[in-house]
XYZ file of C-alpha atoms in Angstrom:
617
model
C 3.893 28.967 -36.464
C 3.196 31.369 -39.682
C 0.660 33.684 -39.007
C 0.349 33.286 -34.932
C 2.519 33.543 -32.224
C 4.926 30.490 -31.750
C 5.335 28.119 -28.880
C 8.370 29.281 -26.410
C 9.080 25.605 -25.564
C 11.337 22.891 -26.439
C 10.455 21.946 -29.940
C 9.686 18.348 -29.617
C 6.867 19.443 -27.093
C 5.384 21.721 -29.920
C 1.539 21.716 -30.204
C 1.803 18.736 -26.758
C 2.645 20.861 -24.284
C -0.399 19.032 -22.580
C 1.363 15.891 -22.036
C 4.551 16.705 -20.156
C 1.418 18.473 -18.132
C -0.165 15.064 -17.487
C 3.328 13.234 -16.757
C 4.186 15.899 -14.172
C 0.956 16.046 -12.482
C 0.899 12.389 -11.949
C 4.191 12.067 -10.741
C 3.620 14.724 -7.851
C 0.658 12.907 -7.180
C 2.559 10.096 -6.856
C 4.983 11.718 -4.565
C 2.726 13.041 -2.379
C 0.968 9.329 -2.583
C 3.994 8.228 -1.497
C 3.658 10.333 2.005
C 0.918 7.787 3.061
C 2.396 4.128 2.218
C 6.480 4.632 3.412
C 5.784 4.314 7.207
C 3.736 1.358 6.485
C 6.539 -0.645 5.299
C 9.409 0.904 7.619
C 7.040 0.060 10.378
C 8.133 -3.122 10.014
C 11.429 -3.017 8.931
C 12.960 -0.639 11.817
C 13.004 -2.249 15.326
C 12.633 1.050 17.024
C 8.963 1.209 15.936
C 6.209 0.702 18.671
C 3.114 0.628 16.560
C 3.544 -2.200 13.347
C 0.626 -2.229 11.051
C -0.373 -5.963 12.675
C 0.471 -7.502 15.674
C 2.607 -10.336 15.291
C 5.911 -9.028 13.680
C 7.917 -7.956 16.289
C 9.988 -11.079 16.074
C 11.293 -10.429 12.488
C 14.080 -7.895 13.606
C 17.123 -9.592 13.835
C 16.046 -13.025 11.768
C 14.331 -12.950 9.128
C 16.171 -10.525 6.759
C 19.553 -12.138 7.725
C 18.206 -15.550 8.231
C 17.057 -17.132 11.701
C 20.068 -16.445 13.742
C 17.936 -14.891 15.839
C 15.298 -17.363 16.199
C 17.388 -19.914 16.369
C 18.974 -17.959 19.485
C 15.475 -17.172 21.013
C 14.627 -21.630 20.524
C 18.430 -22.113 22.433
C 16.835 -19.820 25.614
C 13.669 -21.999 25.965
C 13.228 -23.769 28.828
C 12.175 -27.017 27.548
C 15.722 -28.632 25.833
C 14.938 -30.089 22.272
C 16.620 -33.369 23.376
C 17.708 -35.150 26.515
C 19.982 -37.999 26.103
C 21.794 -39.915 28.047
C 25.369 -42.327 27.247
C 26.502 -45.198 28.895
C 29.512 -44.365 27.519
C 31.674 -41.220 25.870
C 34.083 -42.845 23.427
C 33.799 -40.372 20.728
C 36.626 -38.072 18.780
C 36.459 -34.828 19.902
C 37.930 -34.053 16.613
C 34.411 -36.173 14.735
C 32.560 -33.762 16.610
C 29.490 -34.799 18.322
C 27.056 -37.283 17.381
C 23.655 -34.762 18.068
C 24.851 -31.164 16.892
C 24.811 -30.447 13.724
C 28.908 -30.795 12.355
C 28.549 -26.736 11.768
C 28.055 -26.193 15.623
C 30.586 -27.007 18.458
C 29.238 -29.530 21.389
C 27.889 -27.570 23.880
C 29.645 -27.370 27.196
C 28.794 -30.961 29.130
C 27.697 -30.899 32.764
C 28.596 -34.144 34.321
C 28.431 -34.886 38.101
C 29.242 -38.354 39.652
C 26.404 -39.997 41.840
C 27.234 -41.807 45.053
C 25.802 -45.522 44.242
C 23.916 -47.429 47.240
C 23.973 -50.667 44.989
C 26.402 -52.043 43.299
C 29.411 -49.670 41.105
C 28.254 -48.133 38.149
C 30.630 -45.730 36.084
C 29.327 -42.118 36.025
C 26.669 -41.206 33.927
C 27.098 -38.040 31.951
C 23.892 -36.177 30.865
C 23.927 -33.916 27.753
C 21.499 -31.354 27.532
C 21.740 -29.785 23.871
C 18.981 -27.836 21.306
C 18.879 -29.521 18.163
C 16.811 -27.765 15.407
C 16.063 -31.682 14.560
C 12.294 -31.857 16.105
C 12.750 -35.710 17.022
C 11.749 -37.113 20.319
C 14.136 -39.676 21.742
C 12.998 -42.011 24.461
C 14.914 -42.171 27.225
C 15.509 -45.084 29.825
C 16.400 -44.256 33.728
C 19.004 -46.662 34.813
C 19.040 -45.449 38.523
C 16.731 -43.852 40.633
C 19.588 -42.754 42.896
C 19.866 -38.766 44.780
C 22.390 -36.955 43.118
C 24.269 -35.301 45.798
C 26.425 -32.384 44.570
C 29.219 -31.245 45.581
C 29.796 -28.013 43.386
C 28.306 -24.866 43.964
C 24.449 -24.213 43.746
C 24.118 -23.135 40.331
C 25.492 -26.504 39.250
C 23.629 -28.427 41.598
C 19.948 -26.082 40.514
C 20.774 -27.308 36.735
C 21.569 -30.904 37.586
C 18.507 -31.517 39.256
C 16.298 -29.495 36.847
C 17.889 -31.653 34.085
C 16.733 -34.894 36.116
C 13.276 -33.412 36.580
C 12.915 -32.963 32.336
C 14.581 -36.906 32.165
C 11.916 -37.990 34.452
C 8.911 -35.957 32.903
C 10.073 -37.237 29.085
C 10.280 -40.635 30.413
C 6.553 -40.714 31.904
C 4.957 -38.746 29.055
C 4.522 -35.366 30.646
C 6.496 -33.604 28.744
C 4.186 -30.300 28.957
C 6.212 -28.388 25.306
C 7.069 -31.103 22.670
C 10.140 -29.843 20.477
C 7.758 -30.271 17.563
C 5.801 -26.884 19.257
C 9.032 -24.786 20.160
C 8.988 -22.564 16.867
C 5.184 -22.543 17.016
C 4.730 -21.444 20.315
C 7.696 -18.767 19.987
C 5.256 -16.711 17.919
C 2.548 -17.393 19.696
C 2.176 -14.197 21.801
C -0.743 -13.117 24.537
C -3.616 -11.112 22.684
C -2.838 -7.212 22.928
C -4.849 -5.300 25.333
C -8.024 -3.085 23.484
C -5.836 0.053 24.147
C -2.716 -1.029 22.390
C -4.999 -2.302 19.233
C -7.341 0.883 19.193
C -3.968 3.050 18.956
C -2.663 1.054 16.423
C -6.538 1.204 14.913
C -6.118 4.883 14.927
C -2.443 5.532 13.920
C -2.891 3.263 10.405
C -6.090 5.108 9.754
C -5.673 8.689 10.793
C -4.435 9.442 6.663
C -8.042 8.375 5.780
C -9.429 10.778 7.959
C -7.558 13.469 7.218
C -8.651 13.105 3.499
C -12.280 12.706 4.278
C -11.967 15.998 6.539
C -9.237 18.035 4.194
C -11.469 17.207 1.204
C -14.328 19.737 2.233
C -11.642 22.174 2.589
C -9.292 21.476 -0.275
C -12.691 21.284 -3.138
C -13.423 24.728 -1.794
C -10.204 26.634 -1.861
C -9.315 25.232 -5.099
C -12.441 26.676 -6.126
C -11.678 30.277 -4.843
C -7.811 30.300 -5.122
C -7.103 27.576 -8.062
C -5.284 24.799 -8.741
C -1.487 26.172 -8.961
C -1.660 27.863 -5.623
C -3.524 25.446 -3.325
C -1.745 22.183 -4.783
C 2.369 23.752 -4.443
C 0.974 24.937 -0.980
C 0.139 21.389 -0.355
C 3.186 19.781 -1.681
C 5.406 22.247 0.239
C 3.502 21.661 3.478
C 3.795 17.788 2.868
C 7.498 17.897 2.121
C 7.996 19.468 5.453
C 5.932 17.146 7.520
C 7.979 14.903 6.892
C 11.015 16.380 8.726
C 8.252 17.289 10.970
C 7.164 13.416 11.472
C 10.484 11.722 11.430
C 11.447 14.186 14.420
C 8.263 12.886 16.631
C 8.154 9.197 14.808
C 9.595 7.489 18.085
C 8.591 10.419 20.453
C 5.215 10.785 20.792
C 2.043 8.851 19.505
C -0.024 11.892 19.529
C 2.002 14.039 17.466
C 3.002 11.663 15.369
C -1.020 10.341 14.606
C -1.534 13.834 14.252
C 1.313 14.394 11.812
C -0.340 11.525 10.158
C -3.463 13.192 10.184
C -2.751 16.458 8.240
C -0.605 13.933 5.508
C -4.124 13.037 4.645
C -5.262 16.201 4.040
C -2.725 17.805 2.303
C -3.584 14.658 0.127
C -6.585 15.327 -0.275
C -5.489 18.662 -2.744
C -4.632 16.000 -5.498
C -8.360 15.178 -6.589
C -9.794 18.578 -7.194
C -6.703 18.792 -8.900
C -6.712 15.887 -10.856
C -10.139 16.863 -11.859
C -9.446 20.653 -12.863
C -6.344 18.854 -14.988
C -8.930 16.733 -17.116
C -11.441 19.166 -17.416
C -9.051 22.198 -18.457
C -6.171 20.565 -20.020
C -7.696 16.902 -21.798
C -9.495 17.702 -25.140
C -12.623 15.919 -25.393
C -11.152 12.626 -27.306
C -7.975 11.935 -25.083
C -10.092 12.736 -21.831
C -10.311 8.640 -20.825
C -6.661 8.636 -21.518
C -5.947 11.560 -18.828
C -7.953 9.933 -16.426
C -6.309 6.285 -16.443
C -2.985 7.792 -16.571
C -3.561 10.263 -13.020
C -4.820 6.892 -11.855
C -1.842 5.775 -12.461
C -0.460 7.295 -9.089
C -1.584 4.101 -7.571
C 0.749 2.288 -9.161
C 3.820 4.546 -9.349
C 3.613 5.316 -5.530
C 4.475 1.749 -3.980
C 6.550 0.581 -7.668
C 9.101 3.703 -6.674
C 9.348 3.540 -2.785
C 9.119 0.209 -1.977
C 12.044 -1.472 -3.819
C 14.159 1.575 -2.496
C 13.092 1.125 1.005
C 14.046 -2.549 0.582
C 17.788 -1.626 -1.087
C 17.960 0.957 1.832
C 17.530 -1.812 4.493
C 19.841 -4.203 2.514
C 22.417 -2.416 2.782
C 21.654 -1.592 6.329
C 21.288 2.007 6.071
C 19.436 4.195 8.772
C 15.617 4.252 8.112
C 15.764 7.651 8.518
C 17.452 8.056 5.380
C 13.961 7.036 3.372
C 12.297 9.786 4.638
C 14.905 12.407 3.906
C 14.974 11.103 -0.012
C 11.199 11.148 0.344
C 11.232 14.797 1.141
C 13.799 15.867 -1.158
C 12.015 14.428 -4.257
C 8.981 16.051 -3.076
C 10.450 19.391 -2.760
C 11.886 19.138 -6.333
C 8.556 17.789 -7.894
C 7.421 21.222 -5.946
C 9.802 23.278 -7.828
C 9.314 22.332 -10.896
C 5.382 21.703 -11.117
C 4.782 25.367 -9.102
C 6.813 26.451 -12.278
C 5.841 24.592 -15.431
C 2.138 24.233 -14.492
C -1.035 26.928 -15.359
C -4.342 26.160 -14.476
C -5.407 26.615 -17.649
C -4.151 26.033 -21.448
C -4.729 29.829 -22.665
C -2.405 30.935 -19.774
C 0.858 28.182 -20.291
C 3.242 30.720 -22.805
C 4.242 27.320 -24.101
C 0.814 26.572 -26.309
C 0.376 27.284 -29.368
C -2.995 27.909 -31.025
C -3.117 24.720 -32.435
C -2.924 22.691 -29.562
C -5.180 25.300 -28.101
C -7.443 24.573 -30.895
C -7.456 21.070 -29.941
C -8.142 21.575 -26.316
C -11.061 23.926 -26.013
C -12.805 22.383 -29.433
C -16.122 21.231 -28.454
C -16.267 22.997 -25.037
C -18.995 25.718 -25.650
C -18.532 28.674 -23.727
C -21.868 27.750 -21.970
C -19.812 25.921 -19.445
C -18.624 29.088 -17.647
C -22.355 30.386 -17.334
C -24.299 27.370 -16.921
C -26.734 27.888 -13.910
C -26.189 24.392 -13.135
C -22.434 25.008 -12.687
C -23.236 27.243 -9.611
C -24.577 24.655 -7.998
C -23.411 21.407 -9.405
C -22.288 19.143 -5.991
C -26.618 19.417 -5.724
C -27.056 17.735 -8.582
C -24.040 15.241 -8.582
C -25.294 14.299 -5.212
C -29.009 13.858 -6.641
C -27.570 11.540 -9.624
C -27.436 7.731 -9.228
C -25.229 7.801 -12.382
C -22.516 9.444 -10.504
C -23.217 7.295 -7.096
C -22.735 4.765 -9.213
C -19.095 5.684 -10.199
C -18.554 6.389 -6.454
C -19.091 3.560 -5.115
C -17.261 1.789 -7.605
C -14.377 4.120 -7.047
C -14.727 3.439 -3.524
C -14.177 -0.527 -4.376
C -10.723 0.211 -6.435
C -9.539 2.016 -3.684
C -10.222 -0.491 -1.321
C -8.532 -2.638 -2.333
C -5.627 -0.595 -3.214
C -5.596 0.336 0.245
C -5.126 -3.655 1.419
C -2.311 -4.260 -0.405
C -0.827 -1.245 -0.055
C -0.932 -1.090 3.778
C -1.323 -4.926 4.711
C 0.368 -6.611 2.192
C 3.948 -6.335 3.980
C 2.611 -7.305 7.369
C 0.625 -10.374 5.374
C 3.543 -11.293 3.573
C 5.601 -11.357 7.340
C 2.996 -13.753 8.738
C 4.222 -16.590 9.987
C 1.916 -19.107 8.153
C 3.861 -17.095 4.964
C 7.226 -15.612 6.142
C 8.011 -14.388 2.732
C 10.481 -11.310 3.840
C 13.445 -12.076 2.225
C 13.209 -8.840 -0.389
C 9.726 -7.841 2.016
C 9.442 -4.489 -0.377
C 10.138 -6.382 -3.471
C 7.296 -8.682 -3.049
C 5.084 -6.124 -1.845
C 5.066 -3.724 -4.813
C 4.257 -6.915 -7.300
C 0.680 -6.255 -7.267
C 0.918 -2.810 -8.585
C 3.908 -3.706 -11.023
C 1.249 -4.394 -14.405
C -1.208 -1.810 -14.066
C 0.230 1.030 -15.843
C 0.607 -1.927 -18.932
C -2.829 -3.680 -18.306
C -4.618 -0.012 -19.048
C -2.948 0.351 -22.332
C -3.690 -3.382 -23.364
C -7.365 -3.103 -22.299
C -7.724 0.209 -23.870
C -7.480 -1.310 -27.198
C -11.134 -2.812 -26.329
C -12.406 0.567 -27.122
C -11.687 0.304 -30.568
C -14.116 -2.850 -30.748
C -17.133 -1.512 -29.891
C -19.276 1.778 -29.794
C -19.402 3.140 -25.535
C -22.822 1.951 -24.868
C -24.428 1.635 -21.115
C -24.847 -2.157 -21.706
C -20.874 -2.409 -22.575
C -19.680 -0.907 -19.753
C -22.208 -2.392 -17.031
C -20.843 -5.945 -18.761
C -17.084 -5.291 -18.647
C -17.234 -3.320 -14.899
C -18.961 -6.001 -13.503
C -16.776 -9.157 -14.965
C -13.744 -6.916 -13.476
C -14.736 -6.640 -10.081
C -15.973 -10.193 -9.613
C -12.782 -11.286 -11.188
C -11.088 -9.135 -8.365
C -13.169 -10.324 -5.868
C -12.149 -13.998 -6.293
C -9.130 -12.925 -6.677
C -9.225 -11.288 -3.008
C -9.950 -14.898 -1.346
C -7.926 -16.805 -3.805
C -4.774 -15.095 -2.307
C -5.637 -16.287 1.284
C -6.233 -20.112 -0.156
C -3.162 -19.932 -1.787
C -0.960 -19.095 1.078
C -2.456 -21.337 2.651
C -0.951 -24.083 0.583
C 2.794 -22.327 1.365
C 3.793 -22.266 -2.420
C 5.343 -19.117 -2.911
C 5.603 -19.017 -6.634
C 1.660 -19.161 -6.620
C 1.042 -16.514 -4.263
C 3.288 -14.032 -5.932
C 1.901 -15.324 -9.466
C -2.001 -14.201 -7.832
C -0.061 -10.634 -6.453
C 0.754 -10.366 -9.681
C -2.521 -10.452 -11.434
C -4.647 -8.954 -8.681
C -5.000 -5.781 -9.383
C -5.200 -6.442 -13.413
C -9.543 -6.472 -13.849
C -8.680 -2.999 -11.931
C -7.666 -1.910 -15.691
C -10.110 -3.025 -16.811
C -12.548 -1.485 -14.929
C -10.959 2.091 -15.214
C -10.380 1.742 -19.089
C -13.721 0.063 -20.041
C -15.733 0.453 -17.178
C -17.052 2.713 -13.995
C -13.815 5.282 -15.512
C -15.040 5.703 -18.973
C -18.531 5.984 -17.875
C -16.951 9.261 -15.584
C -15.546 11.174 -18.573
C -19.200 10.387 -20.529
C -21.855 10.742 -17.887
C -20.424 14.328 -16.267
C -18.824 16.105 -19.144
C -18.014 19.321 -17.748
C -19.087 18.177 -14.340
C -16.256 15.548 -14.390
C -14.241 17.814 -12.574
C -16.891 17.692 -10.019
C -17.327 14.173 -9.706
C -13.054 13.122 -9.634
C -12.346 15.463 -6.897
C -15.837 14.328 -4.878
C -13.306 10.756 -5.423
C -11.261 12.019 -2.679
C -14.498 10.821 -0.264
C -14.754 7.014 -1.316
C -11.175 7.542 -0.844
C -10.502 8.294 2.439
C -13.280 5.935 3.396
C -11.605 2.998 1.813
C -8.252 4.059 4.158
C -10.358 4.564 6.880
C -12.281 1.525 6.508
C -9.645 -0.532 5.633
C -7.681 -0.070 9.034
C -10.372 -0.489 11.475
C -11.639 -4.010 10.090
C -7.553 -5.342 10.292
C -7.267 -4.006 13.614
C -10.541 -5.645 14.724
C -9.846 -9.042 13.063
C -6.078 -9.440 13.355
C -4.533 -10.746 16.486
C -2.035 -12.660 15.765
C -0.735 -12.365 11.951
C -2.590 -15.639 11.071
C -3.732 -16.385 7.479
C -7.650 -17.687 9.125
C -7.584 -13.902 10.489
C -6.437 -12.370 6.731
C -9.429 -14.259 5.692
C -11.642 -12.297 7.404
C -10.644 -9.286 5.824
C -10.478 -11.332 2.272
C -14.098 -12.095 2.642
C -15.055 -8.428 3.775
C -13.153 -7.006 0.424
C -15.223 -9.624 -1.557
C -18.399 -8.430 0.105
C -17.498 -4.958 -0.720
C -16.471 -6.031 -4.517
C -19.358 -7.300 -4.965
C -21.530 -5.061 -3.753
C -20.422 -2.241 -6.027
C -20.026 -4.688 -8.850
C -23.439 -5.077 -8.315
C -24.803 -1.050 -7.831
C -22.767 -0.129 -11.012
C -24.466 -3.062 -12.866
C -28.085 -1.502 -12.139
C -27.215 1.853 -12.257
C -23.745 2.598 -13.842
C -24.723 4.657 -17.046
C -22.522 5.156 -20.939
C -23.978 8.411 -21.850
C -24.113 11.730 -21.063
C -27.113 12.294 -17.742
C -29.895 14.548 -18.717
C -28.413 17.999 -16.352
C -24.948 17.427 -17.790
C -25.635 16.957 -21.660
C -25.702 20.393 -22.800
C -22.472 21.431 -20.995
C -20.760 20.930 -23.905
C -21.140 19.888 -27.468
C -19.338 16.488 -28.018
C -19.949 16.413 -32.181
C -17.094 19.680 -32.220
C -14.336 17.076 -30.605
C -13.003 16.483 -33.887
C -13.737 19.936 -35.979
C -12.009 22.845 -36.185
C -12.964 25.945 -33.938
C -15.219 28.091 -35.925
C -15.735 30.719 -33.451
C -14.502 32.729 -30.848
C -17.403 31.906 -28.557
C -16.005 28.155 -28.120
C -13.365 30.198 -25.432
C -12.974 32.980 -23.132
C -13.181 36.233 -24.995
C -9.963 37.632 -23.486
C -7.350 39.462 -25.092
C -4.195 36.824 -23.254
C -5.325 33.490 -24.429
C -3.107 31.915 -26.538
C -4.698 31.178 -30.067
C -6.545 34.090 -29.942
C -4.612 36.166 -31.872
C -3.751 33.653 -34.842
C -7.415 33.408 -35.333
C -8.225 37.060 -35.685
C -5.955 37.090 -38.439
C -8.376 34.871 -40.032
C -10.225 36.925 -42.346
C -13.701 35.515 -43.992
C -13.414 34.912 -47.504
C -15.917 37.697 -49.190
């Protein structure tokens, strides 16, 4: 760059060193994302695991990955036979096979005894007791009340007349388990005691906690320490919790819901950094397009990990094997972010003063000596404008946290018993995000950001996604697959446009400066939606039935609504009142005239190209 100090980086990142920035952050995000949703689907996948996220799904291990071999073996050790038939006769082939089983099953073994006759000479009467998977009743016809005295050993003799006892029952009509009911009742389990459930309460919703808690902590050291240090600590700390929790995963419930626990908070660093990244790093024009892209974690957390969970259990590899990719990628994202990252623009060696320019236009130096600044969570927490964004950021997440969490053990319900592919299906929802933002972002070219605009388009998104909510439920009711995954598909969709056009735009206008403040106060509605979330499936699911999803359908409608309906009264498209003079939005798009837009200091990039400026005399 003639007359300044050239960029040190690769050249196609010249004068954009800000976006590799972006990608990177939002990829570590992801990873560290990524720490919270694995266990929820390898939960259900590995056998060994005590605590699923629902009741109900121990009986997938074993069938229904590899078919129903092993229902199918759990049906033939019932004690009520699916058929009881006797012949008059045996003239069949042995080499026809039998006339009941199935031609790809051999006869079972027959168990025929020969009754003493009172009356008059009948031939022996040979009684096959089989399981069919047919669900046919046959009626059956006594031709002699006669005692069947054995003369084999006991265990015979116990069978025989157990077998008579069934023929009798079927032929009176007290047969007390129809056939029809055998696969129904095999899943039908005795409720879990209030112990069991409040562990498993506590277990899926200890994460949530921990980034409620770690929040407090994580906003404030940020503050004092910055961004670099506090968020590689965090990373580093996460990637070794994982060793930490795969060591005491089948051990101990304490340690392990504990482990869980402090994944949360080290989560809880990715806001306040998230919101430092915008502030420090997004000029004033691509600031809605920073935002939607961090957001963006949500999708690229469960998109990565759950098809390669899924190709890890296809090919039957050790579950422990997830976890140690898991930590590996997180200890390179580490690496690589600790070294490529600066908390601010003037400090990267890689920026050049014209991308500097860019960044810092419009951002008055009054921003680092506003009084407000000092003492900005008071006013944030005194502004409906940015309860408002809140609460609908508390509705995204939500949801998010549903179908991130639940939507394996839903899919595994055996109204559904889609789990063929179980982390295939599961990561459909969150597949057309990333592509829905950039579609709906093209609706900001249409119209001028007004408060009216983005009350209209938040509030059509969220009641779209609240129907949505309950629609899945009705659909899987009706068992047609290809629907349900079509709704999956779509149902997280008005999410875009809620983020691009609605409560997410309104974030980067309403705060200004004090957007930092108000993403990295997200990490609250945050943890409450994972927190939330948990406790109202472990109080309303028993059993894995769709009529007990449906409670939790209706309560995410409820809570749709609800903030559809708070944003719609006071969601706001301009600038509050204590946040408009934080910086000067009309210098977005003109060059810096003075040295005053950033810090006077003597190691900022830019700095020196511009005092070889020299006013024209």
């Amino acid at each position: 760059m003639a007359g300044g100090r050239p960029a040190a980086g690769c050249c196609c990142f010249t004068n954009n060193v800000r976006f590799p920035i972006l990608i990177l952050t939002t990829f570590c995000v992801a990873a560290l994302y990524s720490t919270l949703l694995v266990f929820n689907l390898v939960a259900i996948l590995d056998p060994e695991v005590e605590l699923r996220p629902a009741p109900g799904l121990d009986s997938l291990h074993g069938s229904s990955y590899k078919g129903y071999d092993r229902l199918k073996r759990d049906l033939a050790d019932r004690k009520v036979p699916s058929k009881v038939v006797r012949f008059d006769q045996s003239t069949e082939d042995e080499d026809e096979g039998h006339p009941i089983l199935p031609p790809t099953e051999k006869p079972a073994p027959v168990t025929t005894t020969q009754a003493p006759t009172t009356k008059k000479t009948e031939k022996p009467v040979p009684i096959f007791i089989t399981n069919s998977p047919e669900t046919t009743t046959i009626k059956v016809e006594r031709a002699t009340t006669t005692r069947i005295e054995t003369t084999t050993d006991d265990v015979v003799a116990r069978e025989v007349q157990k077998s008579l006892k069934k023929l009798r029952d079927a032929e009176e009509g007290k047969l007390e388990s129809p056939p029809e009911k055998v696969q129904q009742e095999f899943f039908e389990k005795k409720a879990e005691p209030l112990s069991v459930r409040l562990r498993r309460g506590l277990l899926y919703a200890s994460p949530g906690i921990g980034i409620i808690l770690g929040s407090i902590l994580t906003i404030n050291l940020t503050k004092k320490y910055g961004v670099r240090k506090v968020f590689t600590t965090c990373m580093c700390q996460a990637s070794m919790a994982i060793l930490v929790f795969l060591f005491f995963q089948k051990r101990s419930y304490f340690v392990l819901t504990i482990i869980r626990f402090l994944q949360g908070a080290l989560f809880s660093a990715v806001f306040p950094t998230m919101g430092s990244l915008l502030i420090q790093w997004g000029p004033l024009n691509e600031q809605l397009m920073f935002l939607t892209v961090m957001l963006m974690f949500l999708s690229i957390g469960p998109v990565v990990a759950f098809p390669i969970i899924n190709y890890l259990n296809a090919l039957e590899v050790a579950h422990e094997h997830v976890h140690y990719i898991q930590c590996a990628v997180l200890a390179f994202l580490t690496i690589v972010w600790a070294i490529f990252y600066r908390d601010r623009p003037q400090e990267h060696p890689w920026v050049s003063g014209v991308e500097l320019n860019r960044i810092v236009a419009g951002k008055v130096k009054e921003i680092h000596s506003n009084r407000a600044l000092s003492d900005a969570y008071t006013s944030l927490l005194k502004s409906l404008s940015a309860w408002s964004i809140w609460a609908a950021a508390f509705g995204l997440f939500s949801t998010t946290a549903f179908l991130a969490i639940y939507l394996p053990s839903f899919l595994a319900s055996p109204d559904i018993f889609i789990v063929e592919g179980l982390g295939m299906h599961s990561m459909i929802p969150f597949l057309l995000l990333p592509i829905a933002c950039a579609i709906f972002a093209s609706l900001n070219l249409l119209f001028q950001p007004s408060t009216k605009m983005i009350r209209i388009l938040n509030t059509l998104a969220f009641a779209i996604a609240a129907v949505l909510m309950v629609a899945i439920i009705l659909v899987g009711h009706l068992q047609t697959k290809a629907g349900l995954l079509s709704l999956l598909l779509i149902s997280m969709l008005p999410f875009a446009l809620a983020i691009v056009t609605g409560f997410g735009r309104s974030l980067t206008v309403v705060g200004r400066v004090f957007a930092e403040q108000i993403f990295a106060m997200c990490a609250i509605p945050f943890g409450l939606a994972f927190t939330i979330i948990p406790i109202v499936v472990t109080y309303s699911i028993t059993e894995n039935k769709l009529a007990e999803w449906m409670k939790v359908a209706m309560f995410l409608f409820f809570v749709l609504s609800a903030v559809a309906i708070e944003f719609a009264v006071f969601g706001r498209g301009k600038s509050a009142s204590w946040a408009a003079s934080s910086w000067d939005p009309l210098a977005a798009s003109t060059k810096m005239q003075s040295l005053a837009l950033i810090d006077f200091n003597q190691d900022e990039c830019g700095l020196y190209e511009l005092r070889r400026i020299e006013p024209k005399k």
